[in-house]
Structure formats: structure tokens, C-alpha cells
PDB file of C-alpha atoms and ligand atoms in Angstrom:
ATOM      1  CA  MET A  73     -21.794  23.581  -2.177  1.00 58.00           C
ATOM      2  CA  ASN A  74     -21.099  21.590   0.982  1.00 57.00           C
ATOM      3  CA  ALA A  75     -17.634  20.547   2.177  1.00 54.00           C
ATOM      4  CA  LYS A  76     -17.894  17.094   0.618  1.00 61.00           C
ATOM      5  CA  GLN A  77     -18.913  18.476  -2.786  1.00 59.00           C
ATOM      6  CA  VAL A  78     -16.000  20.911  -2.711  1.00 51.00           C
ATOM      7  CA  LYS A  79     -13.627  18.066  -1.880  1.00 58.00           C
ATOM      8  CA  ASP A  80     -15.051  15.841  -4.635  1.00 64.00           C
ATOM      9  CA  LEU A  81     -14.698  18.618  -7.184  1.00 59.00           C
ATOM     10  CA  TRP A  82     -11.160  19.266  -6.071  1.00 58.00           C
ATOM     11  CA  LYS A  83     -10.309  15.592  -6.367  1.00 66.00           C
ATOM     12  CA  LEU A  84     -11.770  15.500  -9.863  1.00 64.00           C
ATOM     13  CA  ARG A  85      -9.803  18.574 -10.914  1.00 59.00           C
ATOM     14  CA  ASN A  86      -6.579  17.070  -9.586  1.00 64.00           C
ATOM     15  CA  ALA A  87      -7.276  13.826 -11.402  1.00 63.00           C
ATOM     16  CA  GLU A  88      -8.053  15.718 -14.605  1.00 63.00           C
ATOM     17  CA  LYS A  89      -4.639  17.334 -14.490  1.00 64.00           C
ATOM     18  CA  LEU A  90      -3.292  13.850 -15.039  1.00 66.00           C
ATOM     19  CA  GLY A  91      -5.489  13.243 -18.054  1.00 65.00           C
ATOM     20  CA  ASP A  92      -8.404  10.888 -18.275  1.00 68.00           C
ATOM     21  CA  PRO A  93      -9.728  10.268 -14.751  1.00 66.00           C
ATOM     22  CA  THR A  94     -11.401   7.035 -15.844  1.00 69.00           C
ATOM     23  CA  ARG A  95      -7.939   5.565 -16.519  1.00 83.00           C
ATOM     24  CA  MET A  96      -6.748   6.234 -13.015  1.00 93.00           C
ATOM     25  CA  PRO A  97      -5.811   3.094 -11.126  1.00 97.00           C
ATOM     26  CA  ARG A  98      -8.343   2.088  -8.502  1.00 97.00           C
ATOM     27  CA  HIS A  99      -5.690   0.397  -6.365  1.00 98.00           C
ATOM     28  CA  VAL A 100      -2.022   1.369  -6.195  1.00 98.00           C
ATOM     29  CA  ALA A 101       0.539  -0.785  -4.370  1.00 98.00           C
ATOM     30  CA  ILE A 102       3.990   0.512  -3.513  1.00 99.00           C
ATOM     31  CA  ILE A 103       7.179  -1.256  -2.457  1.00 98.00           C
ATOM     32  CA  MET A 104       9.063   1.588  -0.806  1.00 98.00           C
ATOM     33  CA  ASP A 105      12.613   0.514  -1.579  1.00 98.00           C
ATOM     34  CA  GLY A 106      15.909   2.362  -1.257  1.00 98.00           C
ATOM     35  CA  ASN A 107      15.948   3.897   2.231  1.00 98.00           C
ATOM     36  CA  GLY A 108      19.225   2.155   3.062  1.00 98.00           C
ATOM     37  CA  ARG A 109      20.965   3.297  -0.129  1.00 98.00           C
ATOM     38  CA  TRP A 110      19.666   6.841   0.360  1.00 98.00           C
ATOM     39  CA  ALA A 111      21.155   6.848   3.876  1.00 98.00           C
ATOM     40  CA  LYS A 112      24.481   5.558   2.565  1.00 98.00           C
ATOM     41  CA  GLN A 113      24.565   8.223  -0.155  1.00 98.00           C
ATOM     42  CA  HIS A 114      24.046  10.904   2.489  1.00 98.00           C
ATOM     43  CA  LYS A 115      26.429   9.281   4.996  1.00 98.00           C
ATOM     44  CA  LEU A 116      23.588   8.855   7.471  1.00 98.00           C
ATOM     45  CA  SER A 117      22.375   5.903   9.514  1.00 98.00           C
ATOM     46  CA  VAL A 118      19.942   3.422   7.952  1.00 98.00           C
ATOM     47  CA  SER A 119      17.375   4.460  10.556  1.00 98.00           C
ATOM     48  CA  ARG A 120      17.660   8.049   9.363  1.00 98.00           C
ATOM     49  CA  GLY A 121      16.969   6.745   5.839  1.00 98.00           C
ATOM     50  CA  HIS A 122      13.788   5.071   7.045  1.00 98.00           C
ATOM     51  CA  ARG A 123      12.784   8.304   8.816  1.00 98.00           C
ATOM     52  CA  GLN A 124      13.213  10.207   5.567  1.00 98.00           C
ATOM     53  CA  GLY A 125      11.201   7.475   3.844  1.00 98.00           C
ATOM     54  CA  THR A 126       8.371   8.103   6.289  1.00 98.00           C
ATOM     55  CA  GLU A 127       8.205  11.732   5.110  1.00 98.00           C
ATOM     56  CA  THR A 128       7.752  10.498   1.531  1.00 98.00           C
ATOM     57  CA  LEU A 129       5.063   8.115   2.699  1.00 98.00           C
ATOM     58  CA  ARG A 130       3.066  10.948   4.305  1.00 98.00           C
ATOM     59  CA  GLU A 131       3.137  12.952   1.057  1.00 98.00           C
ATOM     60  CA  ILE A 132       2.198   9.996  -1.101  1.00 98.00           C
ATOM     61  CA  ILE A 133      -0.744   9.055   1.130  1.00 98.00           C
ATOM     62  CA  ARG A 134      -2.033  12.652   1.012  1.00 98.00           C
ATOM     63  CA  HIS A 135      -1.700  12.833  -2.755  1.00 98.00           C
ATOM     64  CA  THR A 136      -3.388   9.464  -3.286  1.00 98.00           C
ATOM     65  CA  ASP A 137      -6.308  10.621  -1.179  1.00 98.00           C
ATOM     66  CA  ASP A 138      -6.497  13.948  -3.021  1.00 97.00           C
ATOM     67  CA  LEU A 139      -6.690  12.107  -6.330  1.00 97.00           C
ATOM     68  CA  GLY A 140      -9.623  10.009  -5.147  1.00 96.00           C
ATOM     69  CA  ILE A 141      -7.838   6.685  -5.716  1.00 97.00           C
ATOM     70  CA  GLU A 142      -9.753   3.949  -3.894  1.00 98.00           C
ATOM     71  CA  ALA A 143      -6.972   1.897  -2.342  1.00 98.00           C
ATOM     72  CA  LEU A 144      -3.289   2.319  -1.527  1.00 98.00           C
ATOM     73  CA  SER A 145      -1.167  -0.561  -0.237  1.00 99.00           C
ATOM     74  CA  LEU A 146       2.270   0.155   1.192  1.00 98.00           C
ATOM     75  CA  TYR A 147       4.900  -2.456   2.060  1.00 98.00           C
ATOM     76  CA  ALA A 148       6.366  -1.238   5.349  1.00 98.00           C
ATOM     77  CA  PHE A 149       7.779  -4.377   6.981  1.00 98.00           C
ATOM     78  CA  SER A 150       7.974  -7.908   5.599  1.00 97.00           C
ATOM     79  CA  THR A 151       8.142 -11.138   7.599  1.00 96.00           C
ATOM     80  CA  GLU A 152      11.761 -11.354   6.378  1.00 95.00           C
ATOM     81  CA  ASN A 153      12.665  -7.903   7.723  1.00 97.00           C
ATOM     82  CA  TRP A 154      12.984  -9.312  11.275  1.00 97.00           C
ATOM     83  CA  SER A 155      16.377 -10.661  10.219  1.00 97.00           C
ATOM     84  CA  ARG A 156      17.798  -7.132   9.814  1.00 97.00           C
ATOM     85  CA  PRO A 157      20.072  -5.765  12.575  1.00 97.00           C
ATOM     86  CA  ALA A 158      18.185  -5.311  15.873  1.00 97.00           C
ATOM     87  CA  GLU A 159      18.845  -1.567  15.854  1.00 97.00           C
ATOM     88  CA  GLU A 160      17.223  -1.166  12.435  1.00 97.00           C
ATOM     89  CA  VAL A 161      14.212  -3.318  13.370  1.00 98.00           C
ATOM     90  CA  SER A 162      13.703  -1.312  16.518  1.00 97.00           C
ATOM     91  CA  ALA A 163      13.974   1.997  14.606  1.00 98.00           C
ATOM     92  CA  LEU A 164      11.378   0.783  12.100  1.00 98.00           C
ATOM     93  CA  MET A 165       9.040  -0.288  14.908  1.00 98.00           C
ATOM     94  CA  GLN A 166       9.407   3.132  16.510  1.00 98.00           C
ATOM     95  CA  LEU A 167       8.737   4.912  13.204  1.00 98.00           C
ATOM     96  CA  ILE A 168       5.623   2.817  12.656  1.00 98.00           C
ATOM     97  CA  LEU A 169       4.389   3.719  16.133  1.00 98.00           C
ATOM     98  CA  ASP A 170       5.188   7.430  15.723  1.00 98.00           C
ATOM     99  CA  PHE A 171       3.521   7.483  12.326  1.00 98.00           C
ATOM    100  CA  PHE A 172       0.212   6.156  13.605  1.00 98.00           C
ATOM    101  CA  VAL A 173       0.233   8.342  16.701  1.00 97.00           C
ATOM    102  CA  SER A 174       0.901  11.507  14.693  1.00 97.00           C
ATOM    103  CA  GLU A 175      -1.253  10.783  11.620  1.00 98.00           C
ATOM    104  CA  ILE A 176      -4.342   9.069  12.990  1.00 98.00           C
ATOM    105  CA  GLU A 177      -6.261  12.288  13.643  1.00 98.00           C
ATOM    106  CA  GLU A 178      -5.809  13.648  10.116  1.00 98.00           C
ATOM    107  CA  LEU A 179      -6.396  10.289   8.430  1.00 98.00           C
ATOM    108  CA  ASP A 180      -9.583   9.696  10.373  1.00 98.00           C
ATOM    109  CA  GLN A 181     -10.761  13.212   9.628  1.00 98.00           C
ATOM    110  CA  LYS A 182     -10.149  12.558   5.932  1.00 98.00           C
ATOM    111  CA  ASN A 183     -12.409   9.499   6.135  1.00 98.00           C
ATOM    112  CA  VAL A 184      -9.457   7.151   5.413  1.00 98.00           C
ATOM    113  CA  ARG A 185      -9.917   3.525   6.529  1.00 98.00           C
ATOM    114  CA  ILE A 186      -6.749   1.936   7.793  1.00 98.00           C
ATOM    115  CA  LEU A 187      -6.101  -1.760   7.433  1.00 98.00           C
ATOM    116  CA  ILE A 188      -2.971  -3.561   8.537  1.00 98.00           C
ATOM    117  CA  LEU A 189      -1.964  -6.395   6.228  1.00 98.00           C
ATOM    118  CA  GLY A 190      -0.004  -9.018   8.118  1.00 98.00           C
ATOM    119  CA  ASP A 191       0.222 -10.813  11.417  1.00 97.00           C
ATOM    120  CA  LYS A 192      -0.013  -8.241  14.196  1.00 97.00           C
ATOM    121  CA  SER A 193       0.295 -10.878  16.931  1.00 96.00           C
ATOM    122  CA  ALA A 194       4.096 -10.986  16.593  1.00 95.00           C
ATOM    123  CA  LEU A 195       4.516  -7.222  17.006  1.00 97.00           C
ATOM    124  CA  PRO A 196       5.552  -5.503  20.245  1.00 97.00           C
ATOM    125  CA  GLU A 197       2.503  -4.811  22.430  1.00 98.00           C
ATOM    126  CA  LYS A 198       2.519  -1.030  22.034  1.00 98.00           C
ATOM    127  CA  GLN A 199       2.639  -1.269  18.248  1.00 98.00           C
ATOM    128  CA  ARG A 200      -0.001  -4.000  18.202  1.00 98.00           C
ATOM    129  CA  GLU A 201      -2.397  -1.995  20.371  1.00 98.00           C
ATOM    130  CA  THR A 202      -1.850   1.215  18.400  1.00 98.00           C
ATOM    131  CA  LEU A 203      -2.428  -0.510  15.061  1.00 98.00           C
ATOM    132  CA  LEU A 204      -5.542  -2.268  16.359  1.00 98.00           C
ATOM    133  CA  GLU A 205      -6.870   1.033  17.659  1.00 98.00           C
ATOM    134  CA  ALA A 206      -6.186   2.734  14.278  1.00 98.00           C
ATOM    135  CA  GLU A 207      -8.128  -0.033  12.514  1.00 98.00           C
ATOM    136  CA  ARG A 208     -10.958   0.163  15.048  1.00 98.00           C
ATOM    137  CA  ARG A 209     -11.174   3.932  14.899  1.00 98.00           C
ATOM    138  CA  THR A 210     -11.215   4.190  11.107  1.00 98.00           C
ATOM    139  CA  GLY A 211     -12.984   0.900  10.322  1.00 98.00           C
ATOM    140  CA  GLY A 212     -16.312   2.619   9.693  1.00 98.00           C
ATOM    141  CA  ASN A 213     -14.866   5.250   7.342  1.00 98.00           C
ATOM    142  CA  THR A 214     -15.764   5.161   3.665  1.00 98.00           C
ATOM    143  CA  GLY A 215     -12.835   6.922   1.961  1.00 98.00           C
ATOM    144  CA  LEU A 216      -9.417   5.710   0.830  1.00 98.00           C
ATOM    145  CA  HIS A 217      -8.491   2.154   1.838  1.00 98.00           C
ATOM    146  CA  LEU A 218      -5.030   2.645   3.308  1.00 98.00           C
ATOM    147  CA  ASN A 219      -3.409  -0.770   3.630  1.00 98.00           C
ATOM    148  CA  ILE A 220      -0.106  -0.882   5.436  1.00 98.00           C
ATOM    149  CA  ALA A 221       1.713  -4.204   5.278  1.00 98.00           C
ATOM    150  CA  ILE A 222       3.530  -4.893   8.525  1.00 98.00           C
ATOM    151  CA  ASN A 223       4.955  -8.324   9.328  1.00 98.00           C
ATOM    152  CA  TYR A 224       3.410  -9.303   6.024  1.00 98.00           C
ATOM    153  CA  GLY A 225       4.142 -12.105   3.589  1.00 98.00           C
ATOM    154  CA  SER A 226       1.882 -12.867   0.660  1.00 98.00           C
ATOM    155  CA  ARG A 227       2.397 -16.634   0.663  1.00 98.00           C
ATOM    156  CA  ALA A 228       1.488 -16.742   4.365  1.00 97.00           C
ATOM    157  CA  GLU A 229      -1.622 -14.682   3.550  1.00 98.00           C
ATOM    158  CA  ILE A 230      -2.639 -17.246   0.893  1.00 98.00           C
ATOM    159  CA  VAL A 231      -1.976 -20.138   3.298  1.00 98.00           C
ATOM    160  CA  LYS A 232      -4.164 -18.392   5.895  1.00 98.00           C
ATOM    161  CA  ALA A 233      -6.936 -18.048   3.288  1.00 98.00           C
ATOM    162  CA  ALA A 234      -6.617 -21.735   2.310  1.00 98.00           C
ATOM    163  CA  ARG A 235      -6.890 -22.794   5.953  1.00 98.00           C
ATOM    164  CA  GLU A 236      -9.969 -20.653   6.564  1.00 98.00           C
ATOM    165  CA  ILE A 237     -11.643 -22.068   3.448  1.00 98.00           C
ATOM    166  CA  ALA A 238     -10.717 -25.631   4.449  1.00 98.00           C
ATOM    167  CA  VAL A 239     -12.373 -25.117   7.835  1.00 98.00           C
ATOM    168  CA  GLN A 240     -15.560 -23.931   6.101  1.00 98.00           C
ATOM    169  CA  VAL A 241     -15.529 -26.980   3.799  1.00 98.00           C
ATOM    170  CA  GLN A 242     -14.862 -29.295   6.719  1.00 98.00           C
ATOM    171  CA  SER A 243     -17.812 -27.912   8.656  1.00 98.00           C
ATOM    172  CA  GLY A 244     -20.100 -28.217   5.624  1.00 98.00           C
ATOM    173  CA  GLU A 245     -20.605 -24.453   5.453  1.00 98.00           C
ATOM    174  CA  LEU A 246     -19.029 -24.370   1.972  1.00 98.00           C
ATOM    175  CA  SER A 247     -19.038 -26.994  -0.780  1.00 98.00           C
ATOM    176  CA  LEU A 248     -15.916 -27.836  -2.760  1.00 97.00           C
ATOM    177  CA  ASP A 249     -17.636 -26.872  -6.021  1.00 97.00           C
ATOM    178  CA  ALA A 250     -18.468 -23.426  -4.687  1.00 97.00           C
ATOM    179  CA  ILE A 251     -14.771 -22.522  -4.323  1.00 98.00           C
ATOM    180  CA  GLY A 252     -13.713 -20.040  -6.981  1.00 97.00           C
ATOM    181  CA  GLU A 253     -11.199 -17.237  -7.400  1.00 97.00           C
ATOM    182  CA  GLU A 254     -13.518 -14.921  -5.482  1.00 97.00           C
ATOM    183  CA  THR A 255     -13.479 -17.310  -2.523  1.00 98.00           C
ATOM    184  CA  ILE A 256      -9.722 -16.862  -2.231  1.00 98.00           C
ATOM    185  CA  SER A 257      -9.969 -13.056  -2.637  1.00 98.00           C
ATOM    186  CA  ASP A 258     -12.630 -12.961   0.051  1.00 98.00           C
ATOM    187  CA  HIS A 259     -10.223 -14.551   2.525  1.00 98.00           C
ATOM    188  CA  LEU A 260      -7.276 -12.249   1.854  1.00 98.00           C
ATOM    189  CA  TYR A 261      -6.642  -9.183   4.032  1.00 98.00           C
ATOM    190  CA  THR A 262      -7.780  -7.025   1.118  1.00 98.00           C
ATOM    191  CA  ALA A 263     -11.214  -8.686   0.856  1.00 98.00           C
ATOM    192  CA  GLY A 264     -13.777  -6.369  -0.684  1.00 98.00           C
ATOM    193  CA  GLN A 265     -11.185  -4.075  -2.268  1.00 98.00           C
ATOM    194  CA  PRO A 266     -10.367  -3.785  -5.976  1.00 97.00           C
ATOM    195  CA  GLU A 267      -7.373  -5.801  -7.268  1.00 97.00           C
ATOM    196  CA  VAL A 268      -4.102  -3.940  -7.627  1.00 98.00           C
ATOM    197  CA  ASP A 269      -3.981  -1.999 -10.917  1.00 97.00           C
ATOM    198  CA  LEU A 270      -0.567  -0.425 -10.526  1.00 98.00           C
ATOM    199  CA  LEU A 271       2.457  -1.659  -8.622  1.00 98.00           C
ATOM    200  CA  ILE A 272       5.343   0.746  -8.097  1.00 98.00           C
ATOM    201  CA  ARG A 273       8.704  -0.344  -6.691  1.00 98.00           C
ATOM    202  CA  THR A 274      11.244   2.403  -6.268  1.00 98.00           C
ATOM    203  CA  SER A 275      15.048   2.201  -6.434  1.00 98.00           C
ATOM    204  CA  GLY A 276      15.225   0.281  -9.709  1.00 97.00           C
ATOM    205  CA  GLU A 277      14.786  -3.160  -8.124  1.00 97.00           C
ATOM    206  CA  MET A 278      12.416  -5.328 -10.149  1.00 98.00           C
ATOM    207  CA  ARG A 279      11.006  -7.890  -7.758  1.00 96.00           C
ATOM    208  CA  LEU A 280       7.689  -8.543  -6.046  1.00 97.00           C
ATOM    209  CA  SER A 281       9.296  -9.750  -2.809  1.00 97.00           C
ATOM    210  CA  ASN A 282       6.241 -11.694  -1.648  1.00 98.00           C
ATOM    211  CA  PHE A 283       3.946  -8.645  -1.837  1.00 98.00           C
ATOM    212  CA  LEU A 284       0.270  -9.131  -2.759  1.00 98.00           C
ATOM    213  CA  LEU A 285       0.988 -12.008  -5.161  1.00 98.00           C
ATOM    214  CA  TYR A 286      -2.681 -12.876  -5.710  1.00 98.00           C
ATOM    215  CA  GLN A 287      -3.895  -9.276  -5.871  1.00 98.00           C
ATOM    216  CA  ASN A 288      -1.192  -8.270  -8.399  1.00 98.00           C
ATOM    217  CA  ALA A 289      -2.233 -10.861 -11.010  1.00 97.00           C
ATOM    218  CA  TYR A 290      -3.073  -8.232 -13.662  1.00 96.00           C
ATOM    219  CA  ALA A 291      -1.280  -5.206 -12.237  1.00 97.00           C
ATOM    220  CA  GLU A 292       0.890  -2.953 -14.378  1.00 97.00           C
ATOM    221  CA  PHE A 293       4.405  -2.693 -12.938  1.00 98.00           C
ATOM    222  CA  ILE A 294       6.489   0.478 -12.878  1.00 98.00           C
ATOM    223  CA  PHE A 295      10.016   0.537 -11.474  1.00 98.00           C
ATOM    224  CA  PRO A 296      11.286   4.116 -11.093  1.00 98.00           C
ATOM    225  CA  GLU A 297      15.061   4.359 -10.534  1.00 98.00           C
ATOM    226  CA  VAL A 298      14.639   6.924  -7.764  1.00 98.00           C
ATOM    227  CA  LEU A 299      15.234   5.871  -4.142  1.00 98.00           C
ATOM    228  CA  TRP A 300      12.139   5.988  -1.913  1.00 98.00           C
ATOM    229  CA  PRO A 301      13.163   9.043   0.180  1.00 98.00           C
ATOM    230  CA  ASP A 302      13.649  10.963  -3.101  1.00 98.00           C
ATOM    231  CA  PHE A 303      10.329   9.819  -4.594  1.00 98.00           C
ATOM    232  CA  THR A 304       8.191  12.933  -5.017  1.00 98.00           C
ATOM    233  CA  VAL A 305       4.561  13.650  -5.789  1.00 98.00           C
ATOM    234  CA  GLU A 306       5.718  14.710  -9.287  1.00 98.00           C
ATOM    235  CA  GLU A 307       7.436  11.347  -9.755  1.00 98.00           C
ATOM    236  CA  TYR A 308       4.238   9.640  -8.572  1.00 98.00           C
ATOM    237  CA  ASP A 309       2.191  11.626 -11.104  1.00 97.00           C
ATOM    238  CA  ARG A 310       4.610  10.472 -13.816  1.00 97.00           C
ATOM    239  CA  CYS A 311       3.932   6.861 -12.816  1.00 98.00           C
ATOM    240  CA  LEU A 312       0.175   7.489 -12.956  1.00 97.00           C
ATOM    241  CA  LYS A 313       0.572   9.030 -16.417  1.00 96.00           C
ATOM    242  CA  GLU A 314       2.607   6.059 -17.553  1.00 96.00           C
ATOM    243  CA  PHE A 315      -0.116   3.757 -16.195  1.00 96.00           C
ATOM    244  CA  GLU A 316      -2.699   5.705 -18.192  1.00 94.00           C
ATOM    245  CA  SER A 317      -0.781   5.027 -21.401  1.00 92.00           C
ATOM    246  CA  ARG A 318      -0.512   1.278 -20.851  1.00 92.00           C
ATOM    247  CA  ASN A 319      -2.683  -0.965 -22.981  1.00 83.00           C
ATOM    248  CA  ARG A 320      -4.247  -3.364 -20.501  1.00 79.00           C
ATOM    249  CA  ARG A 321      -5.550  -6.485 -22.160  1.00 78.00           C
ATOM    250  CA  PHE A 322      -6.119  -8.843 -19.230  1.00 80.00           C
ATOM    251  CA  GLY A 323      -5.097 -11.729 -21.470  1.00 80.00           C
ATOM    252  CA  ALA A 324      -7.571 -10.886 -24.230  1.00 81.00           C
ATOM    253  CA  ARG A 325      -6.809  -9.712 -27.797  1.00 76.00           C
ATOM    254  CA  VAL A 326      -7.712  -6.039 -27.986  1.00 70.00           C
ATOM    255  CA  GLU A 327      -7.404  -4.214 -31.309  1.00 65.00           C
ATOM    256  CA  GLU A 328      -5.286  -1.041 -31.019  1.00 56.00           C
TER     257      GLU A 328
HETATM  258  C1  FPP B 838      13.134  -0.801   2.047  1.00 72.04           C
HETATM  259  O1  FPP B 838      14.305  -0.033   1.959  1.00 72.04           O
HETATM  260  C2  FPP B 838      12.241  -0.214   3.032  1.00 72.04           C
HETATM  261  C3  FPP B 838      11.847  -0.838   4.170  1.00 72.04           C
HETATM  262  C4  FPP B 838      12.270  -2.193   4.516  1.00 72.04           C
HETATM  263  C5  FPP B 838      10.984  -0.165   5.148  1.00 72.04           C
HETATM  264  C6  FPP B 838      10.013   0.851   4.611  1.00 72.04           C
HETATM  265  C7  FPP B 838       9.545   1.692   5.718  1.00 72.04           C
HETATM  266  C8  FPP B 838       9.284   3.006   5.690  1.00 72.04           C
HETATM  267  C9  FPP B 838       9.328   3.804   4.457  1.00 72.04           C
HETATM  268  C10 FPP B 838       8.944   3.810   6.905  1.00 72.04           C
HETATM  269  C11 FPP B 838       8.258   3.125   8.045  1.00 72.04           C
HETATM  270  C12 FPP B 838       6.855   2.752   7.780  1.00 72.04           C
HETATM  271  C13 FPP B 838       5.760   3.364   8.286  1.00 72.04           C
HETATM  272  C14 FPP B 838       4.402   2.809   8.024  1.00 72.04           C
HETATM  273  C15 FPP B 838       5.835   4.569   9.097  1.00 72.04           C
HETATM  274  P1  FPP B 838      15.706  -0.719   2.258  1.00 72.04           P
HETATM  275  O2  FPP B 838      16.093  -0.411   3.648  1.00 72.04           O
HETATM  276  O3  FPP B 838      15.639  -2.188   1.938  1.00 72.04           O
HETATM  277  O4  FPP B 838      16.614   0.041   1.231  1.00 72.04           O
HETATM  278  P2  FPP B 838      17.984  -0.503   0.574  1.00 72.04           P
HETATM  279  O5  FPP B 838      17.580  -1.621  -0.341  1.00 72.04           O
HETATM  280  O6  FPP B 838      18.491   0.690  -0.139  1.00 72.04           O
HETATM  281  O7  FPP B 838      18.864  -0.942   1.706  1.00 72.04           O
END
């Protein structure tokens, strides 16, 4: 057995522990909420809460890859997050930088392809260059799609798609009649990836907060009460189990 076969078997075994591997989500999206409240509970700075949240993120990425899930989207920094105190924004930017510098080797080795969702042009130069390099370096990989949303807003993403399509129509490259749902999907950051099957938002908040609005059309939502820094692999497995038990109908009438 070669290394890849061993890994595939291991992934299958891990997935089997959860039950029926065919009911695993293909794409999981996570809104990592609760770092601030965790910090407050522990009488620590908000930045320290985000640092702890980064530890959770590392574990969850590893576990998602081990399970052979195709795509994982994580909401790290929204376009609205710039309005947080300067100290917090700067700590988040530093954590993002540190994360990519320290993880890139392992992620690349694991065949993970990194994609940044959002407008990188507004980011500090160091962060922008590092993120671009991570995308370049892993762009040819064929494993887990790891999407990290940074300076991301879903409505802006849809507007960007609409503009790109309009340009194609204007130039005669695309006819109006040829525009379908796929055309929009093809112009989103996540083009070519499966739609989101499971959306998890930690900390008990039940909002989408402008995250992957188009891609979440038929997603199952799970809102664990636990704060993101306390979210464990076991808690994640519970969410995957819960997903497995959901009856997904996609608008159709399916007999039980
Ligand atoms: C929401 O918690 C979380 C964020 C705004 C940032 C999430 C970022 C990380 C987990 C780490 C940095 C990212 C990478 C890619 C290394 P909150 O602060 O809104 O929590 P609260 O609602 O309890 O205040």
C-alpha cells in the first residue's frame, strides 16, 4: 500500500466512525463566533481570545482534512470587522499572518488548496503578499479546499459576480438567455466547489452575517452554544452526526 492509499483508508475509517460516510457534508462552512466572550470569561484581552480561537481553527482544519471533506470555509474577518478597535484589528491581522507563515508547509504537504474569499487589495501589504503566496503555492493541489474569508462580505461578492457577468454580456461574449444559476456560482470566489451542505456558527448566535449567502441556499444550519475557543473536535463530530440525521429535501416532498 502506498502512502496515499494508507491515507485514504485512514480517512475512510475516521469517516466511518461517524456513521454513513456517504452522508458526510461535502462542504462545511463555519462562523467562528465567541472569541470575545471567551476572553471576557477568562479575564483576558480580546486579542488573547482570538489567539485561542486560532488554536481551535488549526484543530478543526486538521480534522476536516482527516475526514476527507471536500471543502471548508471559515469566516475569519468580515468587511464590517474593520470598525472594531484598532488594537483588535491589528491583533487579528497579526494572527492571520502568523497562521499562514506557520501552517503553510504542513497544509501544502497535505495537498490542501488555500483560497482567500474577499478583497485582498485592502489588506496591509505583508498580509496581502503572504496570502497571495499561499494561494499561489497551493493552487495546484488537489485535496481539501480551504477557504478563508478575510475582508469578505457576501453581498459584495454577489455584486462583483454581477459586474463580471454584465461585462461579458456587454462584450457579446455571453447572451442574456444563457445566464443561469450556474453563471452566478461560476463568478463567486467558490467557483467549481460544491455548495455549502452544513453551516456551523458557534456561541449560540443564529445569524448568517453576510457569509456565503448564495452558497448556503440549501445548507443545514447548526448553532452550538459553545464559544469558538472551546469548540472541540468532539463537538465538531457531534455537529457532523447531527447533519447526518437531518432529512434534506431541497424543497421536494420526500417520503420518510
Ligand atoms: C468572532 O468572535 C470572531 C472573529 C471576528 C474573528 C475570528 C478569527 C479567528 C478565530 C482567528 C484568526 C483567523 C485566522 C485565519 C488565523 P467575536 O470576537 O465576535 O466574539 P464575541 O461575539 O464573543 O465578541
